[in-house]
Amino acid sequence: MLATVNRILLAVAGAVLTAAGIVLLTGAWPLHGRHAPLLSEATRNRYWHAEGWWWWAVTAALAVGVLLALWWLLSQLRRPRLQAVVVDTGDGEFATLRGRALEEAVAAEAGALYGVAGCRVALRGRRGSPALRVALELEPHAVPADALAAVAGPVLAHARTSAGLPELPAEARLKVTSHRARRVT
């Protein structure tokens, strides 16, 4: 979703800046030529001394714009993947398991299942309570229920026991690979 928001924001900002640049360079409407002031004296008097809804609307629009910009900035700084998982070694000590290592192990095990053409895994959540997002690419002949049961059963159980986690929630997304129809001759 963040990539879509980034693209939309960049497209809108690009369109607004391009339009503003063209208007300023040409001195066209609403500037009334290159040598005319941006706001006429009547317009300045009308809005500068307005006592009604005008300044509240401007302030609210600017506040919404600032809040949206802060949300976007904070979402850019947030890391989408979990870097490490804390593993209890059983002797009172803790070890850290790299998130990429767990992702690669689960992807390799799930990718080796019958009917799975490819697998991508992302580890999300917090260090104490991680969660997996598994994207399975199934072959055309695969049965989705069987592939999902195999991932939910042995693959996730193996990941839970090897990482020493009491639970490891997972979200699975299934997609069938594109294939051409067979020709009959």
Coordinates of C-alpha atoms in Angstrom, one line a residue:
M1 CA 0.0 0.0 0.0
L2 CA 2.9 2.4 0.8
A3 CA 4.2 2.1 -2.7
T4 CA 0.8 3.0 -4.1
V5 CA 0.6 6.0 -1.8
N6 CA 4.1 7.1 -2.8
R7 CA 3.3 6.9 -6.5
I8 CA 0.0 8.9 -6.1
L9 CA 1.8 11.6 -4.0
L10 CA 4.6 11.9 -6.6
A11 CA 2.1 12.1 -9.4
V12 CA 0.0 14.8 -7.7
A13 CA 3.0 16.8 -6.6
G14 CA 4.5 16.6 -10.2
A15 CA 1.2 17.7 -11.8
V16 CA 0.8 20.6 -9.4
L17 CA 4.4 21.8 -9.7
T18 CA 4.3 21.5 -13.5
A19 CA 1.0 23.5 -13.7
A20 CA 2.4 26.1 -11.3
G21 CA 5.6 26.4 -13.3
I22 CA 3.7 26.9 -16.5
V23 CA 1.4 29.5 -15.0
L24 CA 4.3 31.4 -13.5
L25 CA 6.5 31.3 -16.6
T26 CA 3.7 32.5 -18.9
G27 CA 2.1 35.0 -16.6
A28 CA -1.3 33.6 -17.7
W29 CA -4.6 33.5 -15.8
P30 CA -5.0 34.1 -12.9
L31 CA -1.9 36.3 -12.8
H32 CA -3.2 38.8 -15.5
G33 CA 0.2 39.3 -17.1
R34 CA 3.8 39.3 -15.9
H35 CA 3.8 42.7 -14.4
A36 CA 0.5 42.6 -12.5
P37 CA 0.4 41.8 -8.7
L38 CA -0.6 38.4 -7.7
L39 CA -3.5 39.7 -5.6
S40 CA -5.4 42.9 -6.4
E41 CA -6.0 45.4 -3.6
A42 CA -9.7 44.5 -3.5
T43 CA -8.9 40.9 -3.1
R44 CA -6.4 41.6 -0.3
N45 CA -8.9 43.8 1.5
R46 CA -11.7 41.2 1.1
Y47 CA -9.8 38.2 2.5
W48 CA -7.3 39.8 4.8
H49 CA -10.0 41.5 6.9
A50 CA -12.5 38.7 6.6
E51 CA -14.0 37.7 10.0
G52 CA -15.9 34.6 9.0
W53 CA -15.1 31.1 7.9
W54 CA -12.3 31.9 5.5
W55 CA -9.3 31.7 7.8
W56 CA -10.7 28.7 9.7
A57 CA -11.0 26.9 6.4
V58 CA -7.5 27.9 5.4
T59 CA -6.1 26.8 8.8
A60 CA -7.9 23.5 8.7
A61 CA -6.7 22.7 5.2
L62 CA -3.1 23.5 6.1
A63 CA -3.4 21.4 9.3
V64 CA -4.7 18.4 7.4
G65 CA -1.9 18.9 4.9
V66 CA 0.7 19.0 7.7
L67 CA -0.8 15.9 9.4
L68 CA -0.8 13.9 6.1
A69 CA 2.8 15.0 5.4
L70 CA 3.8 13.8 8.9
W71 CA 2.0 10.5 8.4
W72 CA 3.8 10.0 5.1
L73 CA 7.2 10.8 6.6
L74 CA 6.7 8.5 9.5
S75 CA 5.6 5.7 7.3
Q76 CA 8.8 6.1 5.2
L77 CA 10.9 5.8 8.3
R78 CA 9.2 2.7 9.5
R79 CA 10.9 -0.6 8.6
P80 CA 8.5 -3.0 7.1
R81 CA 10.5 -6.2 8.0
L82 CA 11.5 -7.5 11.3
Q83 CA 15.3 -7.6 11.6
A84 CA 15.7 -10.2 14.4
V85 CA 13.7 -12.5 16.6
V86 CA 14.6 -13.1 20.3
V87 CA 15.0 -16.9 20.9
D88 CA 15.1 -18.4 24.4
T89 CA 18.0 -20.8 24.6
G90 CA 16.6 -22.6 27.7
D91 CA 19.5 -21.8 30.0
G92 CA 18.3 -18.3 31.0
E93 CA 20.0 -16.7 28.1
F94 CA 18.6 -15.3 24.9
A95 CA 19.9 -15.4 21.4
T96 CA 18.9 -13.4 18.3
L97 CA 17.8 -15.0 15.1
R98 CA 18.2 -13.0 12.0
G99 CA 14.9 -12.3 10.4
R100 CA 16.2 -12.9 6.9
A101 CA 17.5 -16.4 8.0
L102 CA 14.1 -17.4 9.2
E103 CA 12.4 -16.0 6.1
E104 CA 14.8 -17.9 3.8
A105 CA 14.4 -21.1 5.8
V106 CA 10.6 -20.9 5.6
A107 CA 10.7 -20.0 1.9
A108 CA 13.0 -22.9 1.1
E109 CA 10.9 -25.4 2.9
A110 CA 7.6 -24.1 1.5
G111 CA 9.1 -23.8 -2.0
A112 CA 10.0 -27.5 -1.9
L113 CA 6.4 -28.5 -1.4
Y114 CA 4.5 -30.3 -4.2
G115 CA 2.7 -27.9 -6.5
V116 CA 4.5 -24.8 -5.3
A117 CA 6.4 -22.9 -8.0
G118 CA 7.8 -20.2 -5.8
C119 CA 7.5 -18.7 -2.3
R120 CA 8.3 -15.3 -0.8
V121 CA 8.2 -14.8 3.0
A122 CA 8.3 -11.6 5.0
L123 CA 8.8 -11.5 8.7
R124 CA 6.7 -8.7 10.4
G125 CA 5.6 -7.7 13.8
R126 CA 7.8 -7.2 16.9
R127 CA 10.8 -9.0 18.3
G128 CA 8.7 -10.7 21.0
S129 CA 5.7 -11.5 18.8
P130 CA 6.7 -11.9 15.1
A131 CA 4.3 -12.8 12.3
L132 CA 4.9 -14.2 8.8
R133 CA 3.5 -13.1 5.5
V134 CA 3.8 -16.0 3.0
A135 CA 3.2 -15.5 -0.7
L136 CA 2.9 -18.8 -2.5
E137 CA 3.0 -19.1 -6.3
L138 CA 1.2 -22.3 -7.2
E139 CA 1.6 -24.4 -10.3
P140 CA -1.5 -24.8 -12.5
H141 CA -2.1 -28.4 -11.4
A142 CA -1.7 -27.7 -7.6
V143 CA -4.6 -27.9 -5.2
P144 CA -4.6 -24.7 -3.1
A145 CA -6.1 -26.4 -0.1
D146 CA -3.3 -29.0 0.0
A147 CA -0.6 -26.4 -0.4
L148 CA -2.1 -24.2 2.3
A149 CA -2.5 -27.2 4.7
A150 CA 1.2 -28.2 4.1
V151 CA 2.4 -24.6 4.9
A152 CA 0.1 -24.2 7.9
G153 CA 1.0 -27.6 9.2
P154 CA 4.6 -28.9 9.0
V155 CA 6.3 -25.8 7.6
L156 CA 5.1 -23.4 10.2
A157 CA 5.4 -26.0 13.0
H158 CA 9.0 -26.5 12.0
A159 CA 9.6 -22.7 12.0
R160 CA 8.0 -22.3 15.4
T161 CA 10.0 -25.1 17.0
S162 CA 13.3 -24.0 15.5
A163 CA 12.8 -20.4 16.5
G164 CA 11.6 -21.4 20.0
L165 CA 8.3 -19.4 19.6
P166 CA 5.1 -20.5 21.3
E167 CA 3.1 -19.2 18.4
L168 CA 3.9 -17.8 15.0
P169 CA 0.9 -16.3 13.2
A170 CA 1.0 -16.3 9.4
E171 CA -0.9 -14.8 6.6
A172 CA -0.8 -16.7 3.3
R173 CA -1.5 -15.3 -0.2
L174 CA -1.9 -17.7 -3.0
K175 CA -1.4 -17.0 -6.7
V176 CA -1.4 -19.4 -9.6
T177 CA 1.4 -19.0 -12.2
S178 CA 0.4 -18.0 -15.6
H179 CA 0.5 -20.7 -18.1
R180 CA -0.4 -21.3 -21.7
A181 CA -3.1 -23.6 -22.8
R182 CA -1.9 -26.9 -24.3
R183 CA -2.5 -27.3 -28.0
V184 CA -4.2 -30.4 -29.2
T185 CA -2.9 -31.5 -32.6

